[in-house]
Amino acid sequence: MVRFEVKKIFSRAGGKLALLLLFIILVIVSVFAVRYVDYTDENGNNTYGFQAVRLLRERKSEWSGYLTEDVFAAVIKENAAIEATPEAKSKDFHENNKAYAKKQGFSDIRDIINSSLSSFREYNYYLIDGANVDDSKYVYQRRISTLQEWLNSDEAKDRYSASQKEFFLEKYQELDTPLYYEDADGWKALLEYSQTIIMLTMLILSFLVCGIFSGEYQLKADAVFFSTAEGRRKGIRAKILAGLVMITIVYWGMVIIYSLVVLGILGTSGWNCPIQTSLYGWKSLYNITFFEDYLFTIIGGYIGNLAILFAEMLLSVITRSAVISITFPFVILFLPSFVGGIDRLSEFLGLFPDQLLQIGVAVRLFNTYEIGSKVFGALPILFISYPIIVCLMIPIIYQIYRKSEIR
């Protein structure tokens, strides 16, 4: 019965079109992810592809290891030497590219130094150009001190409680330093575009699940379905399982193929490096590696897909309308963009299921919640609450649909 329900979904023209769209999305996003890495040769020309990946990895591997004070000092010196060259001083963009080519090997470390020299809410790419060797001593200390300064600023002093501020500082101080660094461009690309794959997969799946229950009413087949011997029992269970099976197979199929393509081309080096070795993860509260970040991203994406799509199925059972139910995923996905600027709603929106679809962004946010005397980051709450919500929705869908009246 489950197989029959799944075949019903994909036998329709809409189901076949959805599969085609998923394939197109997979190809396009994978191409963008692979082109995330580019290499600038000594002539100032940019290249992409396997050769670019190999050459850039070779340059960055020269700086692999623990990012100690000596390494930061060496980067500052090397950067200053390159900035003194005619190419760097030239007003010609192509000549500047030749100078940039010499910095590629330590570009990630340069970003870290720039981040440490910048204020907490800003980033200035050129700050390292005016740095001196003594600045290398305070890279890790400044990560904590700039946070402290920001928490005491007018912008943030009333935004967080004393417990939350203490929580932020504790998380920053728990980071093991010096950080271990390797080229992790494959994981950065994977994380950069993973939320695109996850969100678009969810939106395509929303068109498929909206008709699992409401389709019986649209086709005027509800009288036949509910009048059969097992229509109100096994038939409903088969529909729920069909939705679960379809979401699971399509989601993990997209994620696994995407991951294999990107990591197969860009490589898996740097999987065990802290995300703080990258520009996007330098300020994160979560002391995790790139591999752990990606695990959280894809598992969170799956939970988020289940939560949103099962909520859509519940809405279709209640309203008996595919049109009404299909609007739900779009509202959940895009509503935070419209009202996210309202401070009073920011904490509430931080627990929306759309956060599970973009864990790569969530790990950079300071969304925390106080429960009693304890402070928790948003991620543990999201990962605990939404599986419970999904488990609760399944029997509710079953009971409401089972008691539906024949029209």
Short mmCIF file of C-alpha atoms in Angstrom, two decimals:
data_model
loop_
_atom_site.label_atom_id
_atom_site.label_comp_id
_atom_site.label_asym_id
_atom_site.label_seq_id
_atom_site.Cartn_x
_atom_site.Cartn_y
_atom_site.Cartn_z
CA MET A 1 0.00 0.00 0.00
CA VAL A 2 2.90 2.33 0.75
CA ARG A 3 4.46 1.58 -2.62
CA PHE A 4 1.14 2.24 -4.31
CA GLU A 5 0.84 5.66 -2.61
CA VAL A 6 4.39 6.59 -3.63
CA LYS A 7 3.70 5.49 -7.22
CA LYS A 8 0.57 7.65 -7.26
CA ILE A 9 2.69 10.69 -6.41
CA PHE A 10 5.34 10.14 -9.07
CA SER A 11 3.05 8.80 -11.79
CA ARG A 12 1.44 12.21 -12.16
CA ALA A 13 2.91 14.79 -14.51
CA GLY A 14 3.63 17.02 -11.51
CA GLY A 15 5.62 14.26 -9.83
CA LYS A 16 7.77 13.69 -12.91
CA LEU A 17 8.31 17.43 -13.31
CA ALA A 18 9.39 17.62 -9.66
CA LEU A 19 12.04 14.94 -10.22
CA LEU A 20 13.31 16.83 -13.25
CA LEU A 21 13.50 20.06 -11.26
CA LEU A 22 15.36 18.31 -8.45
CA PHE A 23 17.93 17.03 -10.95
CA ILE A 24 18.37 20.49 -12.47
CA ILE A 25 18.75 22.04 -8.99
CA LEU A 26 21.34 19.42 -8.06
CA VAL A 27 23.41 20.10 -11.17
CA ILE A 28 23.26 23.92 -10.90
CA VAL A 29 24.03 24.10 -7.18
CA SER A 30 26.86 21.57 -7.53
CA VAL A 31 28.42 23.66 -10.31
CA PHE A 32 28.25 26.80 -8.17
CA ALA A 33 29.77 24.93 -5.21
CA VAL A 34 32.63 23.58 -7.31
CA ARG A 35 33.31 27.06 -8.70
CA TYR A 36 33.56 28.32 -5.12
CA VAL A 37 37.29 27.60 -5.42
CA ASP A 38 39.32 29.60 -7.93
CA TYR A 39 43.04 30.02 -8.36
CA THR A 40 44.90 33.12 -9.53
CA ASP A 41 48.13 32.33 -11.36
CA GLU A 42 51.30 34.43 -11.36
CA ASN A 43 50.02 36.33 -14.42
CA GLY A 44 46.89 37.45 -12.57
CA ASN A 45 44.48 35.17 -14.44
CA ASN A 46 41.72 33.27 -12.62
CA THR A 47 41.14 29.58 -13.29
CA TYR A 48 38.60 27.02 -12.04
CA GLY A 49 38.30 23.25 -12.01
CA PHE A 50 40.51 20.37 -10.92
CA GLN A 51 43.74 22.18 -11.77
CA ALA A 52 42.75 25.26 -9.76
CA VAL A 53 41.79 23.12 -6.77
CA ARG A 54 45.09 21.24 -6.86
CA LEU A 55 47.24 24.36 -7.20
CA LEU A 56 45.44 26.28 -4.46
CA ARG A 57 45.65 23.29 -2.11
CA GLU A 58 49.39 23.08 -2.71
CA ARG A 59 49.80 26.75 -1.83
CA LYS A 60 47.68 26.51 1.30
CA SER A 61 49.31 23.27 2.47
CA GLU A 62 52.52 25.25 3.04
CA TRP A 63 50.75 26.93 5.96
CA SER A 64 49.13 23.82 7.45
CA GLY A 65 49.60 23.27 11.16
CA TYR A 66 48.84 25.02 14.42
CA LEU A 67 48.23 28.76 14.14
CA THR A 68 50.70 29.97 16.73
CA GLU A 69 51.96 33.48 17.35
CA ASP A 70 54.95 32.72 15.10
CA VAL A 71 52.66 31.73 12.22
CA PHE A 72 50.64 34.93 12.54
CA ALA A 73 53.86 36.95 12.66
CA ALA A 74 55.13 35.19 9.52
CA VAL A 75 51.89 35.98 7.68
CA ILE A 76 52.05 39.66 8.69
CA LYS A 77 55.66 39.87 7.45
CA GLU A 78 54.92 38.03 4.21
CA ASN A 79 51.87 40.20 3.57
CA ALA A 80 53.92 43.39 4.17
CA ALA A 81 56.61 42.19 1.74
CA ILE A 82 54.02 41.54 -0.97
CA GLU A 83 52.35 44.91 -0.36
CA ALA A 84 55.73 46.57 -1.01
CA THR A 85 55.97 45.10 -4.53
CA PRO A 86 55.24 47.20 -7.65
CA GLU A 87 52.30 44.93 -8.52
CA ALA A 88 50.57 45.65 -5.22
CA LYS A 89 51.18 49.39 -5.48
CA SER A 90 49.99 49.57 -9.07
CA LYS A 91 46.62 51.16 -9.88
CA ASP A 92 46.07 48.50 -12.53
CA PHE A 93 43.63 45.80 -11.39
CA HIS A 94 45.42 43.07 -13.33
CA GLU A 95 48.72 43.95 -11.65
CA ASN A 96 46.99 43.83 -8.27
CA ASN A 97 45.83 40.33 -9.15
CA LYS A 98 49.45 39.29 -9.60
CA ALA A 99 50.15 40.50 -6.06
CA TYR A 100 47.07 38.71 -4.76
CA ALA A 101 48.30 35.48 -6.35
CA LYS A 102 51.21 35.53 -3.90
CA LYS A 103 48.84 35.81 -0.91
CA GLN A 104 46.56 32.88 -1.75
CA GLY A 105 48.45 30.39 0.37
CA PHE A 106 47.78 32.32 3.58
CA SER A 107 44.47 33.97 2.61
CA ASP A 108 42.52 32.11 5.31
CA ILE A 109 45.03 33.09 8.00
CA ARG A 110 44.94 36.67 6.69
CA ASP A 111 41.16 36.63 7.22
CA ILE A 112 41.64 35.52 10.83
CA ILE A 113 44.12 38.32 11.52
CA ASN A 114 41.82 40.88 9.89
CA SER A 115 38.92 39.59 11.98
CA SER A 116 40.91 39.93 15.18
CA LEU A 117 41.93 43.50 14.30
CA SER A 118 38.39 44.52 13.34
CA SER A 119 35.69 45.48 15.80
CA PHE A 120 33.16 42.76 16.63
CA ARG A 121 30.47 43.89 14.18
CA GLU A 122 32.81 44.85 11.34
CA TYR A 123 35.37 43.31 9.04
CA ASN A 124 38.08 45.19 7.17
CA TYR A 125 40.04 43.24 4.56
CA TYR A 126 42.91 45.73 4.57
CA LEU A 127 43.63 46.03 8.30
CA ILE A 128 46.48 43.54 8.11
CA ASP A 129 48.27 45.89 5.70
CA GLY A 130 48.82 48.28 8.59
CA ALA A 131 49.54 45.60 11.21
CA ASN A 132 52.88 45.05 12.89
CA VAL A 133 54.45 41.85 14.19
CA ASP A 134 53.39 42.61 17.77
CA ASP A 135 49.75 42.21 16.72
CA SER A 136 50.42 38.48 16.24
CA LYS A 137 50.57 38.08 20.03
CA TYR A 138 46.98 39.13 20.59
CA VAL A 139 44.98 37.41 17.83
CA TYR A 140 43.18 34.99 20.15
CA GLN A 141 42.92 37.45 23.02
CA ARG A 142 41.30 40.03 20.75
CA ARG A 143 38.64 37.53 19.73
CA ILE A 144 37.47 37.55 23.35
CA SER A 145 38.13 41.22 24.11
CA THR A 146 36.24 42.51 21.04
CA LEU A 147 33.25 40.39 22.05
CA GLN A 148 33.46 41.81 25.56
CA GLU A 149 33.64 45.36 24.22
CA TRP A 150 30.61 44.79 22.02
CA LEU A 151 28.56 43.24 24.86
CA ASN A 152 29.23 46.38 26.90
CA SER A 153 28.40 48.72 24.02
CA ASP A 154 25.13 50.64 23.70
CA GLU A 155 24.05 48.27 20.93
CA ALA A 156 24.23 45.10 23.02
CA LYS A 157 24.29 46.03 26.71
CA ASP A 158 20.49 45.84 27.07
CA ARG A 159 20.01 43.20 24.40
CA TYR A 160 21.26 40.28 26.48
CA SER A 161 20.99 39.39 30.15
CA ALA A 162 24.03 39.05 32.41
CA SER A 163 23.70 35.24 32.21
CA GLN A 164 23.69 35.30 28.43
CA LYS A 165 26.73 37.55 28.28
CA GLU A 166 28.55 35.22 30.67
CA PHE A 167 27.53 32.27 28.48
CA PHE A 168 28.95 33.94 25.35
CA LEU A 169 32.28 34.68 27.02
CA GLU A 170 32.53 31.15 28.45
CA LYS A 171 31.99 29.65 25.00
CA TYR A 172 34.67 31.89 23.53
CA GLN A 173 37.10 31.00 26.30
CA GLU A 174 36.43 27.27 25.85
CA LEU A 175 37.91 27.32 22.34
CA ASP A 176 41.19 25.38 22.31
CA THR A 177 44.02 27.49 20.96
CA PRO A 178 46.21 27.56 19.00
CA LEU A 179 43.82 26.43 16.28
CA TYR A 180 44.83 23.68 13.88
CA TYR A 181 44.63 24.77 10.24
CA GLU A 182 44.42 22.96 6.92
CA ASP A 183 42.87 23.88 3.61
CA ALA A 184 39.13 23.24 4.08
CA ASP A 185 37.76 24.80 0.90
CA GLY A 186 35.80 21.64 0.08
CA TRP A 187 33.88 21.84 3.36
CA LYS A 188 33.41 25.60 3.08
CA ALA A 189 31.89 25.20 -0.39
CA LEU A 190 29.75 22.33 0.85
CA LEU A 191 28.43 24.41 3.74
CA GLU A 192 28.01 27.55 1.64
CA TYR A 193 25.54 25.94 -0.76
CA SER A 194 24.07 23.18 1.41
CA GLN A 195 21.24 25.38 2.66
CA THR A 196 20.32 26.14 -0.98
CA ILE A 197 20.03 22.43 -1.73
CA ILE A 198 18.10 21.77 1.49
CA MET A 199 15.63 24.64 1.06
CA LEU A 200 14.93 24.02 -2.62
CA THR A 201 14.49 20.30 -1.97
CA MET A 202 11.95 21.12 0.73
CA LEU A 203 10.03 23.46 -1.58
CA ILE A 204 9.86 20.87 -4.37
CA LEU A 205 8.78 18.20 -1.89
CA SER A 206 6.03 20.53 -0.66
CA PHE A 207 4.37 20.26 -4.08
CA LEU A 208 4.45 16.47 -3.80
CA VAL A 209 3.17 15.99 -0.26
CA CYS A 210 0.32 18.51 -0.49
CA GLY A 211 -1.82 16.05 -2.43
CA ILE A 212 -1.19 12.89 -0.41
CA PHE A 213 -4.30 13.45 1.72
CA SER A 214 -6.20 16.22 -0.03
CA GLY A 215 -5.97 14.39 -3.35
CA GLU A 216 -8.75 12.00 -2.35
CA TYR A 217 -11.11 14.97 -2.00
CA GLN A 218 -9.94 16.64 -5.19
CA LEU A 219 -10.54 13.47 -7.19
CA LYS A 220 -13.87 12.84 -5.44
CA ALA A 221 -12.48 9.47 -4.34
CA ASP A 222 -12.88 10.00 -0.59
CA ALA A 223 -16.14 8.03 -0.52
CA VAL A 224 -14.41 5.01 -2.03
CA PHE A 225 -11.28 5.38 0.12
CA PHE A 226 -13.11 5.65 3.45
CA SER A 227 -15.67 2.98 2.64
CA THR A 228 -13.06 0.26 2.05
CA ALA A 229 -12.35 -2.27 4.82
CA GLU A 230 -8.97 -0.82 5.80
CA GLY A 231 -9.31 2.70 4.37
CA ARG A 232 -9.54 4.38 7.76
CA ARG A 233 -6.69 2.35 9.24
CA LYS A 234 -4.07 0.80 6.97
CA GLY A 235 -4.90 3.19 4.16
CA ILE A 236 -4.14 6.24 6.31
CA ARG A 237 -1.01 4.64 7.75
CA ALA A 238 0.14 3.91 4.20
CA LYS A 239 -0.27 7.57 3.26
CA ILE A 240 1.72 8.74 6.29
CA LEU A 241 4.48 6.21 5.60
CA ALA A 242 4.49 7.13 1.91
CA GLY A 243 5.12 10.75 2.86
CA LEU A 244 7.88 9.76 5.26
CA VAL A 245 9.53 7.41 2.74
CA MET A 246 9.35 9.93 -0.09
CA ILE A 247 10.78 12.78 2.00
CA THR A 248 13.57 10.55 3.31
CA ILE A 249 14.62 9.09 -0.04
CA VAL A 250 14.48 12.36 -1.97
CA TYR A 251 16.19 14.41 0.75
CA TRP A 252 19.05 12.03 1.45
CA GLY A 253 19.45 11.26 -2.24
CA MET A 254 19.96 14.96 -3.00
CA VAL A 255 22.28 15.54 -0.03
CA ILE A 256 24.44 12.47 -0.59
CA ILE A 257 24.91 13.04 -4.33
CA TYR A 258 25.66 16.74 -3.75
CA SER A 259 28.19 15.89 -1.03
CA LEU A 260 29.95 13.24 -3.13
CA VAL A 261 30.23 15.55 -6.14
CA VAL A 262 31.57 18.57 -4.22
CA LEU A 263 33.94 16.70 -1.91
CA GLY A 264 35.03 14.43 -4.76
CA ILE A 265 36.20 17.47 -6.72
CA LEU A 266 37.29 19.87 -3.98
CA GLY A 267 38.67 17.31 -1.53
CA THR A 268 38.02 16.44 2.11
CA SER A 269 41.09 18.02 3.74
CA GLY A 270 40.43 20.19 6.78
CA TRP A 271 37.48 18.11 7.99
CA ASN A 272 38.89 18.10 11.54
CA CYS A 273 39.72 21.83 11.68
CA PRO A 274 37.63 24.15 13.89
CA ILE A 275 35.20 26.33 11.97
CA GLN A 276 36.91 29.29 13.67
CA THR A 277 39.76 28.87 11.16
CA SER A 278 37.43 30.35 8.55
CA LEU A 279 36.12 33.87 8.16
CA TYR A 280 32.50 32.79 8.51
CA GLY A 281 33.13 30.77 11.68
CA TRP A 282 35.58 33.00 13.53
CA LYS A 283 32.88 34.54 15.75
CA SER A 284 30.79 31.38 16.24
CA LEU A 285 29.78 30.30 19.74
CA TYR A 286 29.90 26.67 18.71
CA ASN A 287 33.31 25.06 19.06
CA ILE A 288 32.92 22.44 16.36
CA THR A 289 34.85 21.19 13.33
CA PHE A 290 33.84 21.55 9.68
CA PHE A 291 32.80 17.90 9.61
CA GLU A 292 30.63 18.32 12.71
CA ASP A 293 29.15 21.50 11.26
CA TYR A 294 28.17 19.63 8.10
CA LEU A 295 26.71 16.72 10.07
CA PHE A 296 24.57 19.18 12.03
CA THR A 297 23.62 20.89 8.77
CA ILE A 298 22.34 17.81 6.95
CA ILE A 299 20.71 16.18 9.99
CA GLY A 300 19.10 19.49 10.92
CA GLY A 301 17.96 19.87 7.32
CA TYR A 302 16.28 16.47 7.44
CA ILE A 303 14.52 17.25 10.73
CA GLY A 304 13.44 20.63 9.35
CA ASN A 305 12.09 19.03 6.17
CA LEU A 306 10.10 16.52 8.20
CA ALA A 307 8.72 19.19 10.54
CA ILE A 308 7.63 21.59 7.79
CA LEU A 309 6.30 18.96 5.39
CA PHE A 310 4.40 17.02 8.04
CA ALA A 311 2.91 20.32 9.22
CA GLU A 312 1.87 20.88 5.59
CA MET A 313 0.26 17.43 5.50
CA LEU A 314 -1.57 18.19 8.74
CA LEU A 315 -2.86 21.43 7.24
CA SER A 316 -4.01 19.59 4.11
CA VAL A 317 -5.92 17.11 6.30
CA ILE A 318 -7.61 19.92 8.21
CA THR A 319 -8.44 22.15 5.22
CA ARG A 320 -8.82 19.38 2.60
CA SER A 321 -7.06 21.78 0.25
CA ALA A 322 -3.71 21.31 -1.48
CA VAL A 323 -3.63 25.00 -2.44
CA ILE A 324 -3.92 26.24 1.16
CA SER A 325 -1.49 23.69 2.59
CA ILE A 326 1.22 24.35 0.02
CA THR A 327 1.48 27.97 1.13
CA PHE A 328 2.67 26.91 4.57
CA PRO A 329 6.30 26.02 3.64
CA PHE A 330 6.66 29.31 1.76
CA VAL A 331 5.35 31.30 4.72
CA ILE A 332 7.69 29.50 7.13
CA LEU A 333 10.65 30.04 4.82
CA PHE A 334 10.12 33.67 3.88
CA LEU A 335 8.30 35.20 6.87
CA PRO A 336 11.53 35.65 8.91
CA SER A 337 12.97 37.71 6.05
CA PHE A 338 10.13 40.24 6.36
CA VAL A 339 9.89 40.52 10.14
CA GLY A 340 13.42 39.50 11.16
CA GLY A 341 14.41 43.12 11.75
CA ILE A 342 11.98 43.47 14.66
CA ASP A 343 14.03 42.93 17.82
CA ARG A 344 11.08 41.69 19.87
CA LEU A 345 10.53 38.85 17.39
CA SER A 346 14.17 37.83 16.88
CA GLU A 347 14.21 35.31 19.75
CA PHE A 348 10.91 33.79 18.64
CA LEU A 349 12.04 33.53 15.01
CA GLY A 350 15.27 31.87 16.15
CA LEU A 351 13.20 28.79 17.00
CA PHE A 352 11.31 28.62 13.70
CA PRO A 353 11.86 25.36 11.77
CA ASP A 354 13.48 27.30 8.92
CA GLN A 355 16.53 27.60 11.21
CA LEU A 356 17.02 23.84 10.82
CA LEU A 357 17.28 24.31 7.07
CA GLN A 358 20.18 26.74 7.47
CA ILE A 359 22.32 25.49 10.32
CA GLY A 360 25.38 27.00 8.62
CA VAL A 361 23.85 30.41 9.34
CA ALA A 362 22.46 29.47 12.75
CA VAL A 363 25.92 28.56 14.11
CA ARG A 364 26.98 32.16 13.51
CA LEU A 365 24.03 33.72 15.35
CA PHE A 366 23.89 34.55 19.06
CA ASN A 367 20.43 33.09 19.56
CA THR A 368 20.28 31.89 23.17
CA TYR A 369 17.46 31.10 25.59
CA GLU A 370 17.26 31.07 29.36
CA ILE A 371 15.47 28.15 30.99
CA GLY A 372 15.53 28.66 34.72
CA SER A 373 19.09 29.59 35.62
CA LYS A 374 20.56 27.87 32.56
CA VAL A 375 21.38 29.42 29.19
CA PHE A 376 21.17 27.29 26.04
CA GLY A 377 22.10 27.95 22.46
CA ALA A 378 19.32 27.67 19.86
CA LEU A 379 20.74 24.52 18.22
CA PRO A 380 20.24 22.09 21.13
CA ILE A 381 16.66 23.32 21.54
CA LEU A 382 15.92 22.95 17.82
CA PHE A 383 17.43 19.45 17.63
CA ILE A 384 15.49 18.25 20.66
CA SER A 385 12.11 19.93 20.16
CA TYR A 386 11.38 19.35 16.47
CA PRO A 387 11.80 15.54 16.42
CA ILE A 388 9.29 15.48 19.29
CA ILE A 389 6.94 17.78 17.36
CA VAL A 390 7.14 15.52 14.28
CA CYS A 391 6.37 12.45 16.41
CA LEU A 392 3.36 14.24 17.86
CA MET A 393 2.04 15.35 14.47
CA ILE A 394 1.93 11.81 13.05
CA PRO A 395 -0.84 10.48 15.37
CA ILE A 396 -2.71 13.80 15.07
CA ILE A 397 -2.73 13.49 11.26
CA TYR A 398 -3.90 9.90 11.60
CA GLN A 399 -6.74 10.68 13.98
CA ILE A 400 -8.04 13.75 12.14
CA TYR A 401 -8.03 12.04 8.75
CA ARG A 402 -9.54 8.87 10.21
CA LYS A 403 -12.49 10.85 11.53
CA SER A 404 -13.00 12.79 8.31
CA GLU A 405 -16.52 12.79 6.97
CA ILE A 406 -17.28 11.73 3.43
CA ARG A 407 -18.44 14.63 1.29
#
